[in-house]
Amino acid sequence: MSKIVSLNYLNDYNPKELESTIKNVLEQLCLTNNLKPKMKVLIKACLPTDVSADMAETTHPSVIRALSNVLKSFGVECIVADSPYKKYTLETLDKVYLNTGMLDAANQSSCVLNKDLSTFTIQTPTGVMNKSLTLMNVINQVDAIINVGKLKIDETLGYMGVISNLFGFVPGEMKNQELARLGTQKDFHNYVYHKEPEVRS
């Protein structure tokens, strides 16, 4: 696993500067060599609700648009996906995509917005808090995932970054049910943690 960290600062969401910075980040993280024509990449945005980007709750659409354009320059096909903390329906997704600016970002770039509502369940027998996970099926339709989280603090989960952003793959209202069951930050951190199997001599 790469231990490279790339930190970049921008004053605003200038499209050209964003694209240049994102391309530099991919190069610094040694990811550009892995991007191949016709490859399908899922951009995991942070879209827990249907508010505008001005509320600082969701991934800014300018970032998604810029990332999509950079991926397009490598011949990569990309799809933007997340599920809000509401009923997982097309009506809900359409409202989220519209109000967060993702619809405009898609129209101005090469990305596709996920409309697949199907799910799948994977068994996790060595899990600490759960023995299975139900996730959005769009994961099975791509070759790679780029996790674009949001730097913020949540009352229940604490720091919200790229790790908690992956929790968005749990579909819709099921996230609320899981959070109610987990209860504490420690429980949440153990949500996908697996015990190492015992080795018997």
Tab-separated table of C-alpha atoms in Angstrom:
chain	number	residue	atom	x	y	z
A	1	MET	CA	0.000	0.000	0.000
A	2	SER	CA	1.292	3.444	-0.927
A	3	LYS	CA	2.198	5.749	1.965
A	4	ILE	CA	2.455	8.847	-0.221
A	5	VAL	CA	0.434	11.884	0.850
A	6	SER	CA	-0.168	14.815	-1.489
A	7	LEU	CA	-1.226	18.182	-0.035
A	8	ASN	CA	-2.263	21.006	-2.347
A	9	TYR	CA	-3.785	24.411	-1.653
A	10	LEU	CA	-6.133	26.416	-3.855
A	11	ASN	CA	-7.795	29.760	-3.152
A	12	ASP	CA	-10.983	28.937	-5.015
A	13	TYR	CA	-12.660	26.524	-7.427
A	14	ASN	CA	-11.097	27.875	-10.606
A	15	PRO	CA	-11.742	25.073	-13.164
A	16	LYS	CA	-8.325	25.134	-14.868
A	17	GLU	CA	-6.426	25.283	-11.579
A	18	LEU	CA	-8.565	22.487	-10.152
A	19	GLU	CA	-7.912	20.202	-13.114
A	20	SER	CA	-4.189	20.952	-13.038
A	21	THR	CA	-4.015	20.286	-9.295
A	22	ILE	CA	-6.008	17.061	-9.512
A	23	LYS	CA	-3.783	15.779	-12.309
A	24	ASN	CA	-0.722	16.615	-10.211
A	25	VAL	CA	-2.201	14.766	-7.233
A	26	LEU	CA	-2.833	11.643	-9.330
A	27	GLU	CA	0.740	11.812	-10.617
A	28	GLN	CA	2.179	12.368	-7.131
A	29	LEU	CA	0.237	9.367	-5.842
A	30	CYS	CA	1.568	7.294	-8.764
A	31	LEU	CA	-1.966	6.570	-9.997
A	32	THR	CA	-1.821	7.852	-13.570
A	33	ASN	CA	-0.054	4.712	-14.805
A	34	ASN	CA	-3.078	2.699	-13.660
A	35	LEU	CA	-5.556	4.733	-15.720
A	36	LYS	CA	-6.311	2.955	-18.987
A	37	PRO	CA	-8.657	3.806	-21.880
A	38	LYS	CA	-12.181	2.363	-21.459
A	39	MET	CA	-11.494	1.743	-17.786
A	40	LYS	CA	-14.538	2.428	-15.576
A	41	VAL	CA	-13.928	4.429	-12.403
A	42	LEU	CA	-16.474	5.176	-9.700
A	43	ILE	CA	-16.140	8.619	-8.123
A	44	LYS	CA	-17.487	8.232	-4.583
A	45	ALA	CA	-18.767	11.705	-3.747
A	46	CYS	CA	-20.050	12.767	-0.329
A	47	LEU	CA	-23.782	13.394	-0.889
A	48	PRO	CA	-25.540	12.550	2.392
A	49	THR	CA	-28.251	15.136	1.817
A	50	ASP	CA	-29.768	17.304	-0.909
A	51	VAL	CA	-28.373	20.705	0.099
A	52	SER	CA	-26.270	23.009	-2.069
A	53	ALA	CA	-22.479	23.034	-1.931
A	54	ASP	CA	-22.633	26.397	-0.131
A	55	MET	CA	-23.720	24.533	3.014
A	56	ALA	CA	-20.344	22.707	3.128
A	57	GLU	CA	-22.095	19.369	3.656
A	58	THR	CA	-21.408	17.790	0.274
A	59	THR	CA	-18.544	17.392	-2.172
A	60	HIS	CA	-18.273	20.530	-4.283
A	61	PRO	CA	-19.503	19.912	-7.848
A	62	SER	CA	-16.516	21.802	-9.270
A	63	VAL	CA	-14.221	19.135	-7.818
A	64	ILE	CA	-16.270	16.352	-9.396
A	65	ARG	CA	-16.372	18.153	-12.747
A	66	ALA	CA	-12.618	18.738	-12.719
A	67	LEU	CA	-11.828	15.150	-11.692
A	68	SER	CA	-14.134	13.822	-14.407
A	69	ASN	CA	-12.413	15.942	-17.038
A	70	VAL	CA	-8.982	14.750	-15.918
A	71	LEU	CA	-10.108	11.123	-16.059
A	72	LYS	CA	-11.574	11.723	-19.507
A	73	SER	CA	-8.157	12.913	-20.725
A	74	PHE	CA	-6.889	9.399	-19.927
A	75	GLY	CA	-9.787	7.793	-21.791
A	76	VAL	CA	-11.427	6.716	-18.533
A	77	GLU	CA	-15.195	6.417	-18.148
A	78	CYS	CA	-16.472	7.640	-14.791
A	79	ILE	CA	-19.669	7.386	-12.778
A	80	VAL	CA	-20.541	9.464	-9.708
A	81	ALA	CA	-22.316	7.635	-6.901
A	82	ASP	CA	-23.525	7.963	-3.339
A	83	SER	CA	-26.765	7.384	-1.443
A	84	PRO	CA	-28.269	9.952	0.944
A	85	TYR	CA	-29.694	9.229	4.393
A	86	LYS	CA	-33.182	8.926	2.894
A	87	LYS	CA	-35.220	6.422	0.918
A	88	TYR	CA	-33.024	4.999	-1.821
A	89	THR	CA	-35.214	5.906	-4.790
A	90	LEU	CA	-34.719	7.570	-8.175
A	91	GLU	CA	-36.769	10.532	-6.967
A	92	THR	CA	-34.437	10.995	-4.001
A	93	LEU	CA	-31.314	10.660	-6.139
A	94	ASP	CA	-32.601	13.114	-8.739
A	95	LYS	CA	-33.264	15.687	-6.008
A	96	VAL	CA	-29.811	15.166	-4.508
A	97	TYR	CA	-28.062	15.434	-7.871
A	98	LEU	CA	-29.979	18.603	-8.735
A	99	ASN	CA	-29.610	20.475	-5.438
A	100	THR	CA	-25.955	19.563	-4.825
A	101	GLY	CA	-24.933	20.688	-8.304
A	102	MET	CA	-23.949	17.202	-9.423
A	103	LEU	CA	-26.387	17.316	-12.344
A	104	ASP	CA	-24.684	20.437	-13.690
A	105	ALA	CA	-21.268	18.858	-13.094
A	106	ALA	CA	-22.303	15.806	-15.106
A	107	ASN	CA	-23.683	17.940	-17.929
A	108	GLN	CA	-20.437	19.915	-18.084
A	109	SER	CA	-18.137	16.899	-18.025
A	110	SER	CA	-17.993	13.293	-19.081
A	111	CYS	CA	-19.285	11.696	-15.881
A	112	VAL	CA	-22.494	9.698	-15.496
A	113	LEU	CA	-24.690	9.911	-12.406
A	114	ASN	CA	-25.564	6.552	-10.859
A	115	LYS	CA	-29.217	5.545	-11.178
A	116	ASP	CA	-28.793	1.862	-10.295
A	117	LEU	CA	-30.793	1.162	-7.133
A	118	SER	CA	-29.871	-2.506	-6.855
A	119	THR	CA	-27.849	-3.793	-3.908
A	120	PHE	CA	-25.863	-6.872	-2.970
A	121	THR	CA	-24.839	-8.487	0.294
A	122	ILE	CA	-21.342	-9.688	1.081
A	123	GLN	CA	-20.586	-12.015	3.987
A	124	THR	CA	-18.008	-10.831	6.536
A	125	PRO	CA	-17.683	-13.777	8.965
A	126	THR	CA	-14.635	-12.288	10.714
A	127	GLY	CA	-16.299	-8.892	11.225
A	128	VAL	CA	-16.282	-7.401	14.712
A	129	MET	CA	-19.641	-5.589	14.624
A	130	ASN	CA	-21.406	-7.372	11.783
A	131	LYS	CA	-21.150	-10.570	9.770
A	132	SER	CA	-22.432	-9.162	6.480
A	133	LEU	CA	-22.629	-5.882	4.562
A	134	THR	CA	-25.352	-4.703	2.179
A	135	LEU	CA	-23.908	-2.299	-0.390
A	136	MET	CA	-24.784	-0.444	-3.583
A	137	ASN	CA	-24.403	-2.721	-6.587
A	138	VAL	CA	-22.716	-0.004	-8.657
A	139	ILE	CA	-19.473	-1.104	-6.967
A	140	ASN	CA	-19.564	-4.265	-9.072
A	141	GLN	CA	-19.794	-2.302	-12.306
A	142	VAL	CA	-16.446	-0.495	-12.121
A	143	ASP	CA	-12.737	-1.278	-12.211
A	144	ALA	CA	-11.670	1.185	-9.514
A	145	ILE	CA	-13.019	3.680	-6.966
A	146	ILE	CA	-11.757	7.205	-6.294
A	147	ASN	CA	-12.980	8.336	-2.885
A	148	VAL	CA	-13.697	12.090	-2.779
A	149	GLY	CA	-14.647	12.765	0.826
A	150	LYS	CA	-15.552	15.963	2.642
A	151	LEU	CA	-13.567	17.490	5.498
A	152	LYS	CA	-16.122	18.020	8.274
A	153	ILE	CA	-17.146	16.966	11.781
A	154	ASP	CA	-20.185	14.812	12.577
A	155	GLU	CA	-21.840	14.705	16.017
A	156	THR	CA	-22.021	10.905	15.988
A	157	LEU	CA	-19.064	9.844	13.871
A	158	GLY	CA	-16.589	12.582	14.745
A	159	TYR	CA	-14.138	13.377	11.938
A	160	MET	CA	-15.730	12.849	8.528
A	161	GLY	CA	-13.185	12.027	5.861
A	162	VAL	CA	-12.612	9.418	3.211
A	163	ILE	CA	-13.094	6.474	5.588
A	164	SER	CA	-16.547	7.491	6.771
A	165	ASN	CA	-17.381	8.563	3.204
A	166	LEU	CA	-17.240	4.901	2.197
A	167	PHE	CA	-20.125	4.318	4.618
A	168	GLY	CA	-22.212	5.966	1.907
A	169	PHE	CA	-22.094	2.703	-0.047
A	170	VAL	CA	-24.597	1.360	2.498
A	171	PRO	CA	-27.858	2.190	0.711
A	172	GLY	CA	-30.216	4.954	1.838
A	173	GLU	CA	-32.051	4.691	5.139
A	174	MET	CA	-30.152	1.539	6.038
A	175	LYS	CA	-27.349	3.854	7.157
A	176	ASN	CA	-29.617	5.354	9.825
A	177	GLN	CA	-30.548	1.883	11.028
A	178	GLU	CA	-26.912	0.839	11.217
A	179	LEU	CA	-25.865	3.988	13.072
A	180	ALA	CA	-28.661	3.444	15.611
A	181	ARG	CA	-27.432	-0.113	16.120
A	182	LEU	CA	-23.775	0.829	16.394
A	183	GLY	CA	-24.243	3.621	18.916
A	184	THR	CA	-20.662	4.782	19.506
A	185	GLN	CA	-17.708	6.017	17.470
A	186	LYS	CA	-15.773	2.899	18.447
A	187	ASP	CA	-18.571	0.696	17.150
A	188	PHE	CA	-18.606	2.631	13.898
A	189	HIS	CA	-14.848	2.315	13.516
A	190	ASN	CA	-15.267	-1.445	13.962
A	191	TYR	CA	-18.052	-1.548	11.374
A	192	VAL	CA	-15.867	-3.108	8.698
A	193	TYR	CA	-12.971	-4.155	10.913
A	194	HIS	CA	-12.094	-7.838	10.767
A	195	LYS	CA	-10.450	-9.974	13.407
A	196	GLU	CA	-7.340	-11.748	12.272
A	197	PRO	CA	-8.024	-15.482	12.169
A	198	GLU	CA	-6.436	-17.470	14.954
A	199	VAL	CA	-3.441	-19.525	13.907
A	200	ARG	CA	-3.294	-22.869	15.633
A	201	SER	CA	-0.044	-24.741	15.767
